[in-house]
Amino acid sequence: MMSSIIQTENLTKKFRGVDALNGLNLDVQDGAIYTLVGPNGAGKTTAIKILMNIFGPTAGRAMVLGMDSTRIMGHAFTAIGYVSENQEMPGWMRVDGFMAYLRPFYPLWDRDLENELVQQFDLPLDRKLKHMSRGMRMKAALASSLAYHPKLIVLDEPFSGLDPLVRDQLIEGMLARASEATILISSHDLAEVETFASHVGYLEQGRLRFSEEMATLTERFREVELTFDLPPTLPEKWPESWMQIDASGVVLRFIESRFEEERTGGEIQKLFGTVHDMTFTPMSLRSIFLAMAKAGRGRSA
Amino acid sequence: MRNQIFHIFRKDIHQHWREIALSVAIIVAYAWHAVSRSKTPADYMPYDFSFLSQILPWLVVVSWALLILRSSHAECLVGDRQFWVTRPYEWKQLLAAKLLFVAVFVNVPLLILQVFLLVMTGYLPISHISGLLGLQLLWLMVVILPVMTLATVTASIGQFLLSLLGVLLYVIALGSLSSVVPAAGVSGGNSVTTWLCILVVVGTTLAVVLWQHSRRRTARSRILLLCAGAVVPIFILATPYRILIERVYPQAAAGQQLPVQLAFDPAKPASNEGGHPEKNKVHVRIPLLVSGIANGHIVLMAGSTESVKAPEGQQWSSGWHGSGGFLLPNRQHDQTYITIDKDFFERVKSTPVKVHITYALAPAHARETMRIVPQGSQFTLPGEGRCSFSPIATEEIACVFPLKAPYMLVSVKSDEITCAPRQKETSLPPGTIGYGWIWSAAVFGAEFGVSPVIVRPLSLTDWGEIKARDLRSRVCPGTPLTMFANWEDLPPTRTEIEIDGIRLADYQLNDAPGGDMGGFGIIVP
């Protein structure tokens, strides 16, 4: 039976009275590569910073590796690798000095793995961190967060603003450790995330709209196109799971968010009777994310 | 890692070697300058206004403050983006590493410098260990702890400097509270408040340093500091000074011998000079007759309260306020200054009024009295003081003491002055006694500063009513000095005088701009 590596209960965070996180209930299972997606300001970074005890929650609680997040400090970080897009690194240190400095902090630091990561990421050991590009710094940060075999890897927007080559290197480096760790990653780079995520959670306005396995998610979202012989009579009330409904002449397009071929087909039949042509196209994670974001904006508007 | 302390400490040395080198260079420059200017105690000048002497102590303080700040900011406790926050740092070990850094690069150099300066002046450091440790404690409280506290709640040097500016403005504002609460200036009556304020400030700063290292709750830490800042003036304003002063200075019991007899001097004042302009206030000087102070005794007028009652029933009271003057043996005259509301004064100035004055008196007596006849060479004073005539300012005696100067009263008889008269110089009347003080600012057995060698002038500034400016009031080799030292506090008490039927207008002082002006002084550490 799988156990929860991260579990939150009604996690809430307010900044000067404004809700950044609003009753988040998250469950990340052991071994998962869990991707937290959502528009800007959705609360992804806030959630991660609470999990890492960088912020304290306003209400609710979070358990990380079986420990209350507010108690995560010191030794607890020997089992956690955390990399964030805007982390302030000790710029005066060279890469080799940075690794050498961190090494004694971790009982399980693996010199061979460190060398392997340095090679894999093409890190210039003799260069100061402040003289390196952002991508290089991210690689150095990731290498220094993987070299001790963490049980939990937490990456906050690690790919944003990086060129594809660096992104690939980071993903490869991370996936190579996926078998021995649980990974929580927040990202906008949905195309990349789709290739490796096992689970996905969609966060919007501080709330988790859905959280499920990647396969289930892509299975339940479909772009549906219906072609009629004559322009159809549109119903007064649409099914709740239909999004972005667009009727144009004899063609009706929408996104079904609870797709089951038999059930969805039956619902169409019930609403429109005979349909000349019906196509169900699988959606990419990016398309699903955009559809959800647009639907969210529509709701908030 | 079992011991992160030395690991972080080594990293800090590596990171801040430039600042360390700079501070060492400044300390060496300070030591070199001190030694080169003062090869013997006789070379010490009581007032050294040379540029380097003024600037070097500040450079030492700034370089150490910079070291503390930079080392603290290396693992910045403010913000949510620092890499180290999600690394296995143990906060107690991190704090210990920072304290070790401060100890090695601030406390130890300070100790070495002070031992070196003591040795160079001819003092044995081993005899002054408690004083040296007291100085370390003072540096900890005055410089290290405040800088560390501000460093833990700021993210950059800019933020730190802004906070420091805020603290300085706060201290200035706090100082101006004395005009709102004059009773706070009565020594003894304010000691509970003073210690409470010190406790609040030191306790809060310690708590913030610990809390920031353990929890990094910057907003709350800043609020805590602001609260402590707000509590201090509340304490000062809310203290029941009258009750405390009257408890510390009890009314003398019937038949109890007072340390001094005070009475109104009915003689008309010779001069009305000495006032200074103050908005809506008038200054009045009441002359006093003083008697009953035994030789070797002094009486500190710690404070006084005055009330004026006019025949029509109009009344005005000053409330307790600090006074600070000393009553000395062989001085028959003194005066009390009263600052009266102008409106009241204008109403009653020409009518005979009743003035009631209560004094808080703190007597003391010297356990040690000695007569010294200084010659051209050095002579010693209690407290390991070494004095000699300054080669630069002739007829001025400079004394050096290790770590602290003792309180000392010096007296000279005018008949015994050996200085050759200058041109147009008038001799002092025979039998006149001049007094001078060597003052002390010691806390925890030492006076705060970079140097442990305390330099004090020995000059006679008090010739009673005789303005000594053009008189032969100097001390030269061969002039006998009587030194009163090793003071013992005697029970404090309160005494009152009542003056009936005086016209305040007769005692009003003429306001002269630049008279007795207040202002700020900067103490060179």
PDB file of N, CA and C in Angstrom, chain B residues 192-220:
ATOM      1  N   VAL B 192      14.748  52.435  39.317  1.00  0.00           N
ATOM      2  CA  VAL B 192      13.892  51.279  38.999  1.00  0.00           C
ATOM      3  C   VAL B 192      13.507  51.321  37.527  1.00  0.00           C
ATOM      4  N   THR B 193      13.092  52.509  37.060  1.00  0.00           N
ATOM      5  CA  THR B 193      12.700  52.660  35.655  1.00  0.00           C
ATOM      6  C   THR B 193      13.888  52.375  34.738  1.00  0.00           C
ATOM      7  N   THR B 194      15.048  52.913  35.104  1.00  0.00           N
ATOM      8  CA  THR B 194      16.230  52.707  34.264  1.00  0.00           C
ATOM      9  C   THR B 194      16.522  51.223  34.118  1.00  0.00           C
ATOM     10  N   TRP B 195      16.507  50.498  35.235  1.00  0.00           N
ATOM     11  CA  TRP B 195      16.820  49.069  35.165  1.00  0.00           C
ATOM     12  C   TRP B 195      15.730  48.294  34.427  1.00  0.00           C
ATOM     13  N   LEU B 196      14.481  48.729  34.612  1.00  0.00           N
ATOM     14  CA  LEU B 196      13.391  48.067  33.869  1.00  0.00           C
ATOM     15  C   LEU B 196      13.568  48.266  32.368  1.00  0.00           C
ATOM     16  N   CYS B 197      13.912  49.514  31.989  1.00  0.00           N
ATOM     17  CA  CYS B 197      14.108  49.812  30.560  1.00  0.00           C
ATOM     18  C   CYS B 197      15.271  48.999  29.993  1.00  0.00           C
ATOM     19  N   ILE B 198      16.368  48.934  30.767  1.00  0.00           N
ATOM     20  CA  ILE B 198      17.525  48.156  30.309  1.00  0.00           C
ATOM     21  C   ILE B 198      17.122  46.687  30.144  1.00  0.00           C
ATOM     22  N   LEU B 199      16.355  46.206  31.117  1.00  0.00           N
ATOM     23  CA  LEU B 199      15.906  44.807  31.077  1.00  0.00           C
ATOM     24  C   LEU B 199      15.042  44.543  29.835  1.00  0.00           C
ATOM     25  N   VAL B 200      14.145  45.477  29.570  1.00  0.00           N
ATOM     26  CA  VAL B 200      13.247  45.316  28.407  1.00  0.00           C
ATOM     27  C   VAL B 200      14.060  45.326  27.117  1.00  0.00           C
ATOM     28  N   VAL B 201      14.965  46.298  26.998  1.00  0.00           N
ATOM     29  CA  VAL B 201      15.730  46.435  25.746  1.00  0.00           C
ATOM     30  C   VAL B 201      16.655  45.236  25.551  1.00  0.00           C
ATOM     31  N   VAL B 202      17.432  44.904  26.575  1.00  0.00           N
ATOM     32  CA  VAL B 202      18.377  43.786  26.441  1.00  0.00           C
ATOM     33  C   VAL B 202      17.606  42.469  26.268  1.00  0.00           C
ATOM     34  N   GLY B 203      16.552  42.305  27.075  1.00  0.00           N
ATOM     35  CA  GLY B 203      15.757  41.072  26.974  1.00  0.00           C
ATOM     36  C   GLY B 203      15.140  40.915  25.601  1.00  0.00           C
ATOM     37  N   THR B 204      14.606  42.008  25.067  1.00  0.00           N
ATOM     38  CA  THR B 204      13.961  41.925  23.754  1.00  0.00           C
ATOM     39  C   THR B 204      14.984  41.644  22.658  1.00  0.00           C
ATOM     40  N   THR B 205      16.107  42.332  22.700  1.00  0.00           N
ATOM     41  CA  THR B 205      17.107  42.114  21.653  1.00  0.00           C
ATOM     42  C   THR B 205      17.618  40.668  21.697  1.00  0.00           C
ATOM     43  N   LEU B 206      17.834  40.162  22.913  1.00  0.00           N
ATOM     44  CA  LEU B 206      18.268  38.752  23.022  1.00  0.00           C
ATOM     45  C   LEU B 206      17.190  37.822  22.472  1.00  0.00           C
ATOM     46  N   ALA B 207      15.937  38.110  22.839  1.00  0.00           N
ATOM     47  CA  ALA B 207      14.831  37.260  22.395  1.00  0.00           C
ATOM     48  C   ALA B 207      14.711  37.282  20.874  1.00  0.00           C
ATOM     49  N   VAL B 208      14.895  38.467  20.281  1.00  0.00           N
ATOM     50  CA  VAL B 208      14.774  38.580  18.822  1.00  0.00           C
ATOM     51  C   VAL B 208      15.885  37.789  18.120  1.00  0.00           C
ATOM     52  N   VAL B 209      17.091  37.900  18.649  1.00  0.00           N
ATOM     53  CA  VAL B 209      18.206  37.153  18.044  1.00  0.00           C
ATOM     54  C   VAL B 209      17.916  35.647  18.105  1.00  0.00           C
ATOM     55  N   LEU B 210      17.454  35.185  19.258  1.00  0.00           N
ATOM     56  CA  LEU B 210      17.162  33.748  19.407  1.00  0.00           C
ATOM     57  C   LEU B 210      15.976  33.339  18.533  1.00  0.00           C
ATOM     58  N   TRP B 211      14.941  34.158  18.542  1.00  0.00           N
ATOM     59  CA  TRP B 211      13.709  33.816  17.814  1.00  0.00           C
ATOM     60  C   TRP B 211      13.959  33.811  16.307  1.00  0.00           C
ATOM     61  N   GLN B 212      14.698  34.816  15.836  1.00  0.00           N
ATOM     62  CA  GLN B 212      14.968  34.873  14.402  1.00  0.00           C
ATOM     63  C   GLN B 212      15.787  33.667  13.960  1.00  0.00           C
ATOM     64  N   HIS B 213      16.758  33.273  14.766  1.00  0.00           N
ATOM     65  CA  HIS B 213      17.568  32.113  14.381  1.00  0.00           C
ATOM     66  C   HIS B 213      16.754  30.823  14.435  1.00  0.00           C
ATOM     67  N   SER B 214      15.841  30.740  15.410  1.00  0.00           N
ATOM     68  CA  SER B 214      15.118  29.471  15.552  1.00  0.00           C
ATOM     69  C   SER B 214      13.892  29.399  14.643  1.00  0.00           C
ATOM     70  N   ARG B 215      13.201  30.523  14.439  1.00  0.00           N
ATOM     71  CA  ARG B 215      11.937  30.461  13.698  1.00  0.00           C
ATOM     72  C   ARG B 215      11.892  31.341  12.462  1.00  0.00           C
ATOM     73  N   ARG B 216      12.755  32.320  12.358  1.00  0.00           N
ATOM     74  CA  ARG B 216      12.758  33.280  11.251  1.00  0.00           C
ATOM     75  C   ARG B 216      11.375  33.899  11.047  1.00  0.00           C
ATOM     76  N   ARG B 217      10.827  34.464  12.060  1.00  0.00           N
ATOM     77  CA  ARG B 217       9.545  35.159  11.934  1.00  0.00           C
ATOM     78  C   ARG B 217       9.841  36.664  11.991  1.00  0.00           C
ATOM     79  N   THR B 218      10.283  37.178  10.853  1.00  0.00           N
ATOM     80  CA  THR B 218      10.817  38.544  10.817  1.00  0.00           C
ATOM     81  C   THR B 218       9.769  39.591  11.189  1.00  0.00           C
ATOM     82  N   ALA B 219       8.579  39.463  10.611  1.00  0.00           N
ATOM     83  CA  ALA B 219       7.553  40.481  10.872  1.00  0.00           C
ATOM     84  C   ALA B 219       7.261  40.544  12.374  1.00  0.00           C
ATOM     85  N   ARG B 220       7.124  39.380  12.974  1.00  0.00           N
ATOM     86  CA  ARG B 220       6.819  39.354  14.410  1.00  0.00           C
ATOM     87  C   ARG B 220       7.996  39.882  15.231  1.00  0.00           C
TER      88      ARG B 220
END
